[in-house]
Amino acid sequence: MMTRLFCLILLLSVNQIIYSQVAFEKAYGGAAEEICKSIEITPDGGYIIFGQSQSYGAGGWDWYAVKINANGDTSWTKTYGGSGTETSARALALNDGYLFVGRTNSFGAGGHDTYLVRTDLNGDTTWTKTYGGSGSERAKWIDTTTTGNLIMVGETTTFGNGNKDFYFIQTNPSGDTTMTRTYGGASRDDGVTVRQTPDGGFILFGITKSYGAGGFDWYLIKTMANGDTSWTRTYGNSGDDIPYHMVITPDSGYAMIGTFSTGIDSGQVTLIKADKNGTLDWIKHPHITTGDLGTALANTSDNGFILTGSTFDQAGSDILLLKTDDQGDSSWTATYGGPLNEVGWSVQQTADGGYVMVGQTEGFGTESFMDIYAVKVGPDGTPPCPASTDFTADQTTICQNEVVNFTSDHPTSSPYNWQVDDSTFTTNAQAAWFFANPGTFDIKLEICQQSSTRQITVHGLPTGFSYTVSDSTTIDFMLDAGIQASKVRWNFGDSSALDTVNPDPQHIYANRGIYNVVVDVTDNNGCFNTLYVQINLLDTTTNGIFRGNEASPTVSIYPHPLTSQSRIVTNDREIRSISFYDLTGRILKTILPQDRTLILHRRDWEPGMYFFTLEDSRGNRMNGKFIVP
């Protein structure tokens, strides 16, 4: 199944009194796939989004730039590339245009080369450059120096000491090379960030397998202005430790983010602060959840940091936004995303003191495979309110004991409040409700103190029948008077059956005996039920009217809700199978108990509401639900 990935951009303003709080959620892209990992704030107060597209361009993957205003409205879009594949890395906003960098195999000296495109403010190309040799080169970062030169870092297999090395390029403002350097050892080394230091030199950050404690480690290289190495440092444990991003701190030190793979740091967001000589100041884990990722960070005006990445739960991953103080301790966290997987890739503080974050989301609610998705949020990470709380139901008229699924027309990361008759039943993005009783029900979706309501009509099931014993072997059956049957199948328990719309058949048994009568009834509303009664014709006193529905198959759960231990019980029949579902309709487990009773234990269930479908030993199906507080 084709997954759907979207880029997610989140902007927080700092003070609602001082600054206007514009909030939006918008998607950008075409019928195929788009992804992005870079956003820059532009001088006009808007944003430049940079990624790659399969919907537009010359073929394959091409670079895709989207210029939007402060409200998220598109000003223009452009593609860059050739017939091969272009992979995006980073955009840089200048006063008179933009720089885009990554790699290409459409142009250059061979294999993949670093690809640099300069444009004007309308995104029209001014010039292009490629850098590399016969092997594979790729830039992952671009920045400017105080003199207006351009600096890039990434990887090379053409040059250097090993199978892959840091590849550092400096050019003049026109993209003409003024200096190249490689750094690394005999194994793999790869640069991810480069910045100019206050002394005019450079600090490069990336990954190494040539040096360090073992496996992959974080690698920090300080150079002089001419590119010669001043010192190097590694950080990590004995496993594979993955670096993602680095910034220079106000004290001229360095803050780095990534993950450590072994020891007490294993599988957690890892934030490292070093002084200007690379000496370790501290290591922090501001979000201690195994499997989480920290992928980018930026300095904040209070000398703290803003981090992004992803955090995992049972449903998948969500984008993580995390604010820390100057010691790397968490101040607050916020998460964003849909029902599947999201990850953040870039974050920085804006001129008004807010934050902008870029990431990807899987299946966040648009109809194409991959789209760029932008969300602007508040100063404390609160997601924006949607344009509308309208929602759809997959059916609005149903039969008793059926489930209706509800979907918001405007997906949002804001908290959902789904209610049935003013009682909240879930705060998830996707909602479903099991209607156990007939009637008319109001379903309400409330977000940001706005709400929309839809009405669901639930028809009752055909409830029963009666019978009269005319003589020892002749029975007159009658459906309840209120049942408007469109189809009835009578199974009289003696290997004979009758399909009819006649609600009042007569049946003559060949012999006296005990017979299990099963009636499948579909009424004019399309509602189906199975009714059951056992008739004892061996009892000579049997004569009169009996209610067939008194013996209809039933299921009950007690005590309820499930706080410690509860039982699911049927009336005098073994449970052949029982399947459990969550609110999205996803099947969780199927059990074959072969008993009248199934015991549920609280320890086996997360808090929430669950549905089940039970089949008894006679093939009757029954539905139910239970709540785990």
XYZ file of C-alpha atoms in Angstrom:
629
model
C 0.000 0.000 0.000
C 1.349 3.340 -0.991
C 2.043 5.441 2.051
C 1.484 9.127 2.078
C 4.091 11.520 3.391
C 3.625 15.191 3.901
C 5.863 18.004 5.091
C 4.706 19.671 8.235
C 5.684 23.251 9.075
C 4.889 24.655 12.444
C 5.347 28.288 13.495
C 4.896 29.597 17.008
C 4.634 33.327 17.857
C 5.792 34.374 21.273
C 3.413 37.003 22.630
C -0.215 37.274 21.612
C -0.460 40.818 22.963
C 2.581 42.099 21.087
C 2.443 39.992 17.905
C -0.394 38.981 15.631
C -1.246 35.294 16.051
C -1.782 34.007 12.521
C -2.386 30.267 12.496
C -2.923 27.957 9.543
C -2.695 24.390 8.286
C -2.174 24.003 4.542
C -1.021 21.344 2.111
C 1.068 21.886 -1.026
C 1.746 19.431 -3.820
C 0.310 17.483 -6.721
C -1.161 14.117 -7.555
C 2.071 12.180 -6.962
C 4.590 12.619 -4.167
C 6.350 15.522 -2.504
C 8.665 15.633 0.506
C 10.611 18.445 2.171
C 13.098 18.979 4.968
C 13.877 22.696 4.762
C 12.131 26.006 5.390
C 13.599 29.486 5.633
C 12.025 32.722 6.809
C 12.129 35.261 3.982
C 12.797 39.002 4.311
C 9.150 39.805 3.482
C 7.920 37.831 6.519
C 6.859 34.803 4.495
C 8.595 31.488 4.007
C 10.433 29.508 1.371
C 9.787 25.758 1.443
C 12.333 23.536 -0.283
C 11.933 19.862 -1.050
C 11.495 17.518 -3.982
C 8.589 16.429 -6.143
C 7.427 13.617 -8.390
C 4.296 15.526 -9.398
C 6.094 18.308 -11.234
C 9.380 18.882 -13.057
C 11.449 17.283 -15.805
C 11.166 13.692 -14.611
C 11.832 11.431 -11.656
C 12.425 13.458 -8.514
C 13.050 17.177 -9.045
C 13.634 19.934 -6.577
C 10.439 21.725 -5.575
C 10.330 25.216 -4.061
C 7.159 26.810 -2.709
C 7.063 30.473 -1.702
C 4.249 31.267 0.739
C 3.199 34.427 2.548
C 2.748 34.854 6.288
C -0.735 33.294 6.072
C 0.525 30.219 4.272
C -0.946 31.223 0.902
C 1.140 30.225 -2.118
C 2.916 33.042 -3.963
C 4.705 30.816 -6.490
C 6.151 27.344 -7.021
C 9.193 26.280 -9.054
C 10.977 23.060 -9.968
C 14.666 22.564 -10.718
C 16.425 19.572 -12.230
C 16.848 17.342 -15.235
C 15.813 13.906 -16.435
C 17.557 12.130 -13.573
C 17.079 12.456 -9.824
C 17.592 15.542 -7.704
C 17.709 15.232 -3.894
C 17.051 18.347 -1.842
C 19.007 19.398 1.250
C 18.653 23.037 2.300
C 17.383 26.427 1.130
C 18.937 29.736 2.056
C 16.984 33.003 1.795
C 18.951 36.057 0.658
C 17.858 39.669 0.287
C 17.704 39.357 -3.514
C 16.813 35.691 -3.976
C 17.423 32.142 -2.856
C 20.072 29.424 -2.795
C 19.092 25.757 -3.048
C 21.561 22.931 -2.504
C 21.527 19.136 -2.654
C 22.680 16.617 -5.218
C 21.947 15.614 -8.811
C 22.684 12.864 -11.285
C 21.165 14.830 -14.176
C 24.205 17.121 -14.439
C 27.847 17.195 -13.372
C 31.009 15.153 -13.736
C 29.490 11.724 -13.151
C 27.608 9.678 -10.625
C 26.001 12.143 -8.203
C 27.344 15.653 -7.748
C 26.656 18.493 -5.371
C 24.130 20.783 -7.074
C 23.743 24.485 -6.282
C 21.057 26.753 -7.777
C 20.864 30.539 -7.348
C 17.558 32.299 -8.098
C 15.993 35.719 -7.936
C 13.105 36.610 -5.610
C 10.613 35.041 -8.048
C 12.442 31.719 -8.014
C 13.765 32.150 -11.562
C 17.238 30.655 -12.024
C 20.182 33.072 -12.114
C 22.900 30.436 -12.293
C 23.632 26.797 -11.450
C 26.803 24.997 -10.386
C 27.854 21.401 -9.816
C 30.788 20.222 -7.700
C 32.373 16.784 -7.635
C 34.258 14.108 -9.506
C 33.630 10.738 -11.060
C 32.251 9.239 -7.852
C 29.425 10.478 -5.667
C 29.216 13.862 -3.947
C 26.372 15.347 -1.960
C 25.973 18.607 -0.024
C 23.777 18.523 3.080
C 24.200 22.077 4.315
C 24.855 25.570 2.984
C 25.524 28.832 4.796
C 27.077 32.224 4.158
C 30.156 33.800 5.689
C 30.571 37.341 6.963
C 32.188 38.260 3.627
C 29.318 36.875 1.545
C 31.082 33.685 0.519
C 29.176 30.391 0.462
C 30.187 27.329 2.510
C 28.837 23.811 1.995
C 29.497 20.457 3.605
C 28.477 16.910 2.794
C 30.174 13.756 1.550
C 32.452 12.544 -1.235
C 33.594 9.195 -2.572
C 35.811 10.758 -5.273
C 38.226 12.550 -2.985
C 39.671 11.960 0.489
C 41.152 9.099 2.511
C 38.399 6.509 2.741
C 35.251 5.150 1.179
C 33.445 8.351 2.167
C 34.769 11.587 3.682
C 33.596 15.011 4.758
C 33.549 17.259 1.672
C 33.870 20.977 2.441
C 33.469 23.571 -0.324
C 33.861 27.337 -0.125
C 32.866 29.537 -3.073
C 32.581 33.218 -3.823
C 29.069 34.741 -3.988
C 28.840 33.645 -7.634
C 29.425 29.997 -6.781
C 32.990 29.792 -8.081
C 35.133 27.504 -5.946
C 37.735 29.166 -3.758
C 38.581 26.221 -1.476
C 37.804 22.517 -1.030
C 38.839 20.220 1.796
C 38.155 16.630 2.826
C 38.266 15.315 6.383
C 38.133 11.756 7.636
C 39.909 8.460 7.975
C 39.915 5.053 6.360
C 36.247 4.319 7.000
C 33.082 6.381 6.512
C 32.892 10.056 7.485
C 30.039 12.364 6.465
C 29.339 16.047 7.177
C 25.847 17.327 8.023
C 26.377 20.938 9.220
C 28.967 23.681 8.723
C 29.095 27.188 10.188
C 31.578 30.018 10.341
C 33.027 30.583 13.818
C 33.621 34.004 15.410
C 37.391 33.706 14.769
C 36.829 33.440 11.008
C 37.387 29.699 10.891
C 34.793 26.958 10.504
C 33.115 24.285 12.598
C 31.989 21.119 10.835
C 29.709 18.502 12.356
C 28.816 15.021 11.167
C 29.336 11.309 11.595
C 32.450 9.145 11.694
C 33.260 5.463 11.688
C 36.967 6.090 11.370
C 37.377 7.459 14.908
C 35.627 7.362 18.253
C 34.380 4.764 20.731
C 33.156 2.242 18.152
C 30.508 1.988 15.486
C 29.371 5.414 14.289
C 30.083 8.442 16.496
C 29.405 12.157 16.385
C 32.340 14.037 14.838
C 33.173 17.722 15.422
C 35.979 19.379 13.408
C 37.324 22.893 14.047
C 39.333 24.488 11.250
C 41.169 27.713 10.602
C 40.011 30.131 7.912
C 42.135 28.297 5.324
C 40.470 24.982 6.132
C 43.374 23.444 8.023
C 42.280 21.408 11.033
C 42.687 22.989 14.479
C 41.218 20.114 16.498
C 38.688 17.281 16.302
C 36.381 15.707 18.882
C 34.178 12.612 18.882
C 31.162 11.908 21.092
C 29.407 8.589 21.468
C 29.224 5.096 22.881
C 30.290 1.743 21.491
C 27.270 1.340 19.173
C 26.018 3.466 16.276
C 25.400 7.045 17.426
C 23.675 9.221 14.846
C 24.189 13.021 14.684
C 21.664 15.319 13.010
C 22.381 18.990 13.630
C 24.674 21.538 15.301
C 24.515 25.255 16.202
C 27.011 27.723 17.620
C 25.859 28.937 21.032
C 26.045 32.521 22.365
C 29.172 31.646 24.402
C 30.910 30.516 21.172
C 30.454 26.877 22.142
C 28.492 24.227 20.279
C 25.159 22.494 20.804
C 24.554 19.212 18.984
C 21.543 16.947 18.657
C 21.047 13.335 17.618
C 20.694 9.904 19.209
C 22.975 7.561 21.133
C 22.437 3.843 20.605
C 23.937 2.138 23.669
C 24.317 2.603 27.404
C 21.983 4.747 29.492
C 21.630 7.113 26.514
C 20.259 4.426 24.175
C 17.394 5.357 21.883
C 16.690 8.775 23.370
C 16.814 12.369 22.173
C 20.392 13.378 22.991
C 21.467 17.019 23.368
C 25.170 17.782 23.878
C 26.736 21.112 24.807
C 30.490 21.648 24.331
C 32.634 24.709 24.904
C 34.527 26.542 22.148
C 37.323 23.950 22.328
C 34.925 21.032 21.968
C 35.257 20.043 25.626
C 32.049 18.486 26.882
C 29.920 20.736 29.129
C 26.928 18.409 29.517
C 24.796 15.686 27.927
C 21.032 15.868 28.374
C 17.991 13.837 27.377
C 15.155 16.373 27.524
C 12.555 13.873 26.271
C 13.191 10.470 27.835
C 11.259 8.018 25.682
C 13.024 5.096 24.046
C 12.942 5.286 20.257
C 12.418 9.041 20.029
C 14.479 11.103 17.598
C 15.999 14.548 17.925
C 16.777 15.804 14.417
C 17.251 19.580 14.610
C 17.710 22.430 17.060
C 18.133 26.205 17.187
C 19.157 28.819 19.715
C 16.389 30.820 21.341
C 16.412 34.418 22.547
C 16.478 33.318 26.212
C 19.735 31.371 25.579
C 17.837 28.096 25.580
C 17.103 25.755 22.695
C 14.176 24.659 20.565
C 14.301 21.049 19.336
C 12.331 18.995 16.869
C 12.197 15.345 15.885
C 9.693 12.598 16.565
C 8.180 10.728 19.484
C 6.649 7.268 19.354
C 3.501 5.709 20.794
C 1.398 2.637 20.005
C -0.151 4.272 16.944
C 3.189 5.315 15.403
C 5.257 8.477 15.640
C 4.340 12.146 16.030
C 6.328 15.293 15.409
C 8.026 16.469 18.579
C 8.612 20.139 19.431
C 10.537 20.694 22.637
C 11.724 23.869 24.376
C 14.643 23.712 26.818
C 16.472 26.138 29.045
C 20.165 26.977 28.656
C 21.113 23.771 30.493
C 19.135 21.546 28.150
C 16.354 20.802 30.645
C 12.857 20.632 29.196
C 10.560 23.666 29.596
C 7.624 22.269 27.582
C 6.864 19.810 24.810
C 4.202 19.597 22.112
C 3.398 16.942 19.544
C 1.678 17.081 16.163
C 0.430 14.578 13.655
C -2.243 12.305 12.338
C -3.037 8.653 12.974
C 0.162 7.291 11.409
C 3.786 8.520 11.393
C 5.352 11.968 11.537
C 8.877 13.349 12.049
C 10.272 16.888 12.305
C 13.411 17.875 10.380
C 14.218 21.550 10.926
C 13.479 24.260 13.481
C 14.573 27.820 14.156
C 13.420 30.903 16.010
C 11.735 33.641 14.004
C 12.317 37.393 14.236
C 9.186 37.872 16.365
C 10.436 35.321 18.901
C 8.401 32.414 17.549
C 9.526 29.149 15.998
C 9.253 27.495 12.621
C 9.472 23.726 12.205
C 9.504 21.487 9.135
C 8.765 17.797 9.033
C 6.956 14.949 7.338
C 3.670 13.262 8.050
C 2.226 10.021 6.760
C -1.421 10.107 5.743
C -2.346 13.362 7.508
C -5.536 13.777 5.521
C -5.003 14.827 1.907
C -5.955 12.677 -1.045
C -2.585 12.315 -2.776
C 0.385 10.155 -1.829
C 2.868 12.736 -0.515
C 2.251 16.424 0.014
C 3.969 19.274 1.766
C 1.895 20.197 4.794
C 2.257 23.472 6.692
C 0.972 24.200 10.181
C 1.467 27.432 12.103
C 0.951 27.148 15.848
C 0.877 29.283 18.972
C 3.623 30.404 21.379
C 3.312 27.420 23.710
C 3.051 24.868 20.913
C -0.742 24.827 20.849
C -1.844 23.668 17.382
C -3.922 26.046 15.255
C -7.679 25.836 15.068
C -9.072 24.433 11.811
C -11.072 26.538 9.377
C -14.125 24.430 10.136
C -15.228 21.601 12.398
C -17.329 19.979 9.664
C -17.065 16.212 9.553
C -18.449 13.277 7.615
C -19.975 9.995 8.745
C -19.577 6.860 6.649
C -23.309 6.235 7.227
C -26.058 8.249 8.883
C -28.852 5.663 9.041
C -27.919 2.304 10.511
C -29.248 -0.672 12.388
C -28.746 -1.368 16.063
C -25.357 -2.863 17.041
C -23.490 -1.247 14.150
C -20.442 1.053 14.130
C -20.275 4.456 12.417
C -16.899 5.981 11.531
C -16.446 9.767 11.616
C -13.765 11.827 9.827
C -13.016 15.526 10.185
C -13.168 17.480 6.913
C -10.266 19.669 8.099
C -7.509 17.570 9.722
C -5.696 19.342 12.535
C -3.226 18.683 15.311
C -5.548 20.508 17.702
C -7.303 18.351 20.302
C -10.490 16.686 19.058
C -13.540 16.280 21.278
C -16.042 13.809 19.814
C -19.335 13.603 21.701
C -22.458 11.471 21.488
C -25.454 13.199 23.068
C -23.058 15.645 24.815
C -20.887 12.893 26.318
C -17.268 12.708 25.129
C -16.280 9.317 23.748
C -12.857 10.002 22.206
C -10.300 12.752 21.633
C -8.575 10.958 18.763
C -8.410 12.356 15.247
C -10.469 9.458 13.925
C -13.640 8.459 15.731
C -16.043 5.524 15.719
C -19.091 4.757 17.831
C -20.899 1.499 18.449
C -24.658 2.126 18.617
C -26.061 -0.515 20.969
C -29.574 0.965 21.185
C -32.113 2.245 18.661
C -32.998 5.919 18.497
C -31.746 9.239 17.150
C -28.337 10.417 18.340
C -26.462 13.704 17.965
C -22.741 13.310 17.197
C -20.750 16.477 17.844
C -17.158 17.377 16.960
C -15.754 20.209 19.062
C -12.374 21.826 18.336
C -11.187 25.157 19.733
C -14.636 25.909 21.170
C -16.192 25.515 17.720
C -18.473 22.588 16.960
C -20.467 20.798 14.271
C -23.206 18.215 14.769
C -24.563 15.347 12.705
C -27.578 13.208 13.504
C -27.446 9.418 13.318
C -30.659 7.415 13.067
C -30.470 3.895 14.513
C -33.229 1.430 13.665
C -33.968 -1.318 16.147
C -33.494 -4.970 15.245
C -36.387 -7.375 14.695
C -36.962 -8.418 18.295
C -38.925 -11.632 18.520
C -41.677 -14.028 17.579
C -44.310 -16.136 19.276
C -45.762 -19.560 18.554
C -48.886 -21.530 19.355
C -48.998 -25.306 19.655
C -52.208 -26.245 17.835
C -51.805 -29.976 18.455
C -49.002 -32.331 19.323
C -46.984 -31.628 16.150
C -48.484 -28.523 14.548
C -47.050 -25.080 15.392
C -48.323 -21.672 14.301
C -45.471 -19.102 14.294
C -45.957 -15.323 14.333
C -43.387 -12.558 14.107
C -43.985 -9.623 16.427
C -46.630 -7.335 15.000
C -44.258 -4.375 14.747
C -41.801 -6.173 12.457
C -42.087 -5.159 8.793
C -40.171 -8.071 7.302
C -38.678 -8.022 3.829
C -37.118 -11.467 4.149
C -37.521 -14.281 6.661
C -35.793 -17.625 6.812
C -37.369 -20.118 9.205
C -35.220 -23.055 10.267
C -37.618 -25.305 12.157
C -34.966 -27.530 13.695
C -36.044 -30.704 11.878
C -33.807 -30.257 8.831
C -36.498 -28.236 7.072
C -36.371 -24.539 6.300
C -38.612 -21.963 4.697
C -37.615 -18.748 2.918
C -40.611 -16.448 2.835
C -41.902 -12.953 3.438
C -44.830 -14.526 5.335
C -44.403 -13.527 8.980
C -46.881 -16.149 10.250
C -46.115 -19.612 8.847
C -47.433 -22.921 10.151
C -45.226 -25.966 10.440
C -46.124 -29.599 11.038
C -43.441 -31.752 12.629
C -43.290 -35.413 11.624
C -42.552 -36.508 15.168
C -42.819 -35.215 18.687
C -39.452 -34.089 20.007
C -37.286 -31.151 21.069
C -36.570 -28.685 18.262
C -34.320 -25.640 18.095
C -36.067 -23.040 15.944
C -33.862 -20.339 14.428
C -35.350 -17.426 12.484
C -33.249 -15.026 10.364
C -35.219 -11.819 9.859
C -34.422 -8.823 7.628
C -36.872 -5.941 7.990
C -37.747 -3.137 5.606
C -34.940 -0.986 7.062
C -32.422 -3.643 6.089
C -31.825 -4.587 9.728
C -31.043 -8.235 10.359
C -31.375 -10.354 13.481
C -31.328 -14.026 14.387
C -34.045 -15.200 16.804
C -33.956 -18.511 18.630
C -36.226 -20.669 20.758
C -36.253 -24.306 21.847
C -39.633 -26.079 21.582
C -40.307 -29.245 23.593
C -43.077 -31.280 21.936
C -42.399 -34.222 24.230
C -44.202 -32.362 26.996
C -47.895 -33.184 26.511
C -48.819 -30.069 28.457
C -47.136 -27.843 25.881
C -49.857 -25.670 24.463
C -50.038 -21.916 24.354
C -48.011 -18.846 23.460
C -44.302 -18.479 24.159
C -41.947 -15.596 23.395
C -39.217 -16.707 21.033
C -37.093 -13.666 21.742
C -36.801 -14.666 25.395
C -34.341 -17.278 24.225
C -32.647 -15.113 21.572
C -28.828 -15.132 21.739
C -27.507 -12.501 24.130
C -24.109 -11.383 25.368
C -23.262 -9.415 28.491
C -20.117 -8.053 30.148
C -19.775 -7.524 33.881
C -18.582 -5.783 35.901
C -18.247 -2.789 33.633
C -16.161 -0.741 32.986
C -13.096 -3.010 33.076
C -11.188 -1.859 36.164
C -9.627 -5.149 37.248
C -11.322 -8.225 35.783
C -14.544 -8.605 33.789
C -16.417 -11.483 32.147
C -18.009 -11.680 28.699
C -20.847 -14.234 28.930
C -23.401 -15.667 26.464
C -26.697 -17.376 27.336
C -26.143 -21.141 27.365
C -23.844 -21.252 24.313
C -20.128 -21.601 23.920
C -18.234 -18.666 22.469
C -16.732 -19.987 19.247
C -14.669 -16.849 18.502
C -14.457 -13.245 19.622
C -12.616 -10.432 17.812
C -11.663 -7.126 19.417
C -11.363 -3.759 17.618
C -10.180 -0.267 18.534
C -12.044 2.958 17.754
C -10.576 3.128 14.237
C -11.927 -0.326 13.385
C -8.455 -1.911 13.463
C -8.619 -5.525 14.636
C -6.497 -6.065 17.741
C -6.870 -9.774 18.472
C -9.106 -12.791 17.923
C -9.652 -15.398 20.651
C -11.186 -18.876 20.402
C -12.294 -19.567 24.000
C -14.701 -22.518 23.416
C -16.534 -21.669 26.622
C -19.577 -19.649 27.688
C -17.342 -17.182 29.513
C -14.263 -15.148 28.545
C -12.345 -13.321 31.271
C -10.784 -9.930 30.486
C -7.898 -8.576 32.581
C -7.271 -4.831 32.974
C -3.515 -5.320 32.660
C -3.934 -6.437 29.030
C -5.633 -3.226 27.822
C -4.647 0.398 27.409
C -7.227 3.003 28.546
C -9.905 3.585 25.938
C -13.039 2.149 24.328
C -13.062 -1.195 22.507
C -15.605 -3.081 20.393
C -15.987 -6.824 19.940
C -17.805 -9.189 17.615
C -18.689 -12.588 19.107
C -19.795 -15.745 17.312
C -21.400 -18.469 19.430
C -21.507 -22.222 18.832
C -24.685 -21.914 16.727
C -23.138 -19.335 14.413
C -25.004 -16.363 15.902
C -23.062 -13.076 15.775
C -23.332 -10.509 18.526
C -21.604 -7.159 19.004
C -20.635 -5.300 22.123
C -18.305 -2.724 23.585
C -16.449 -2.018 26.820
C -14.504 0.818 28.367
C -11.114 0.633 30.070
C -10.719 3.702 32.346
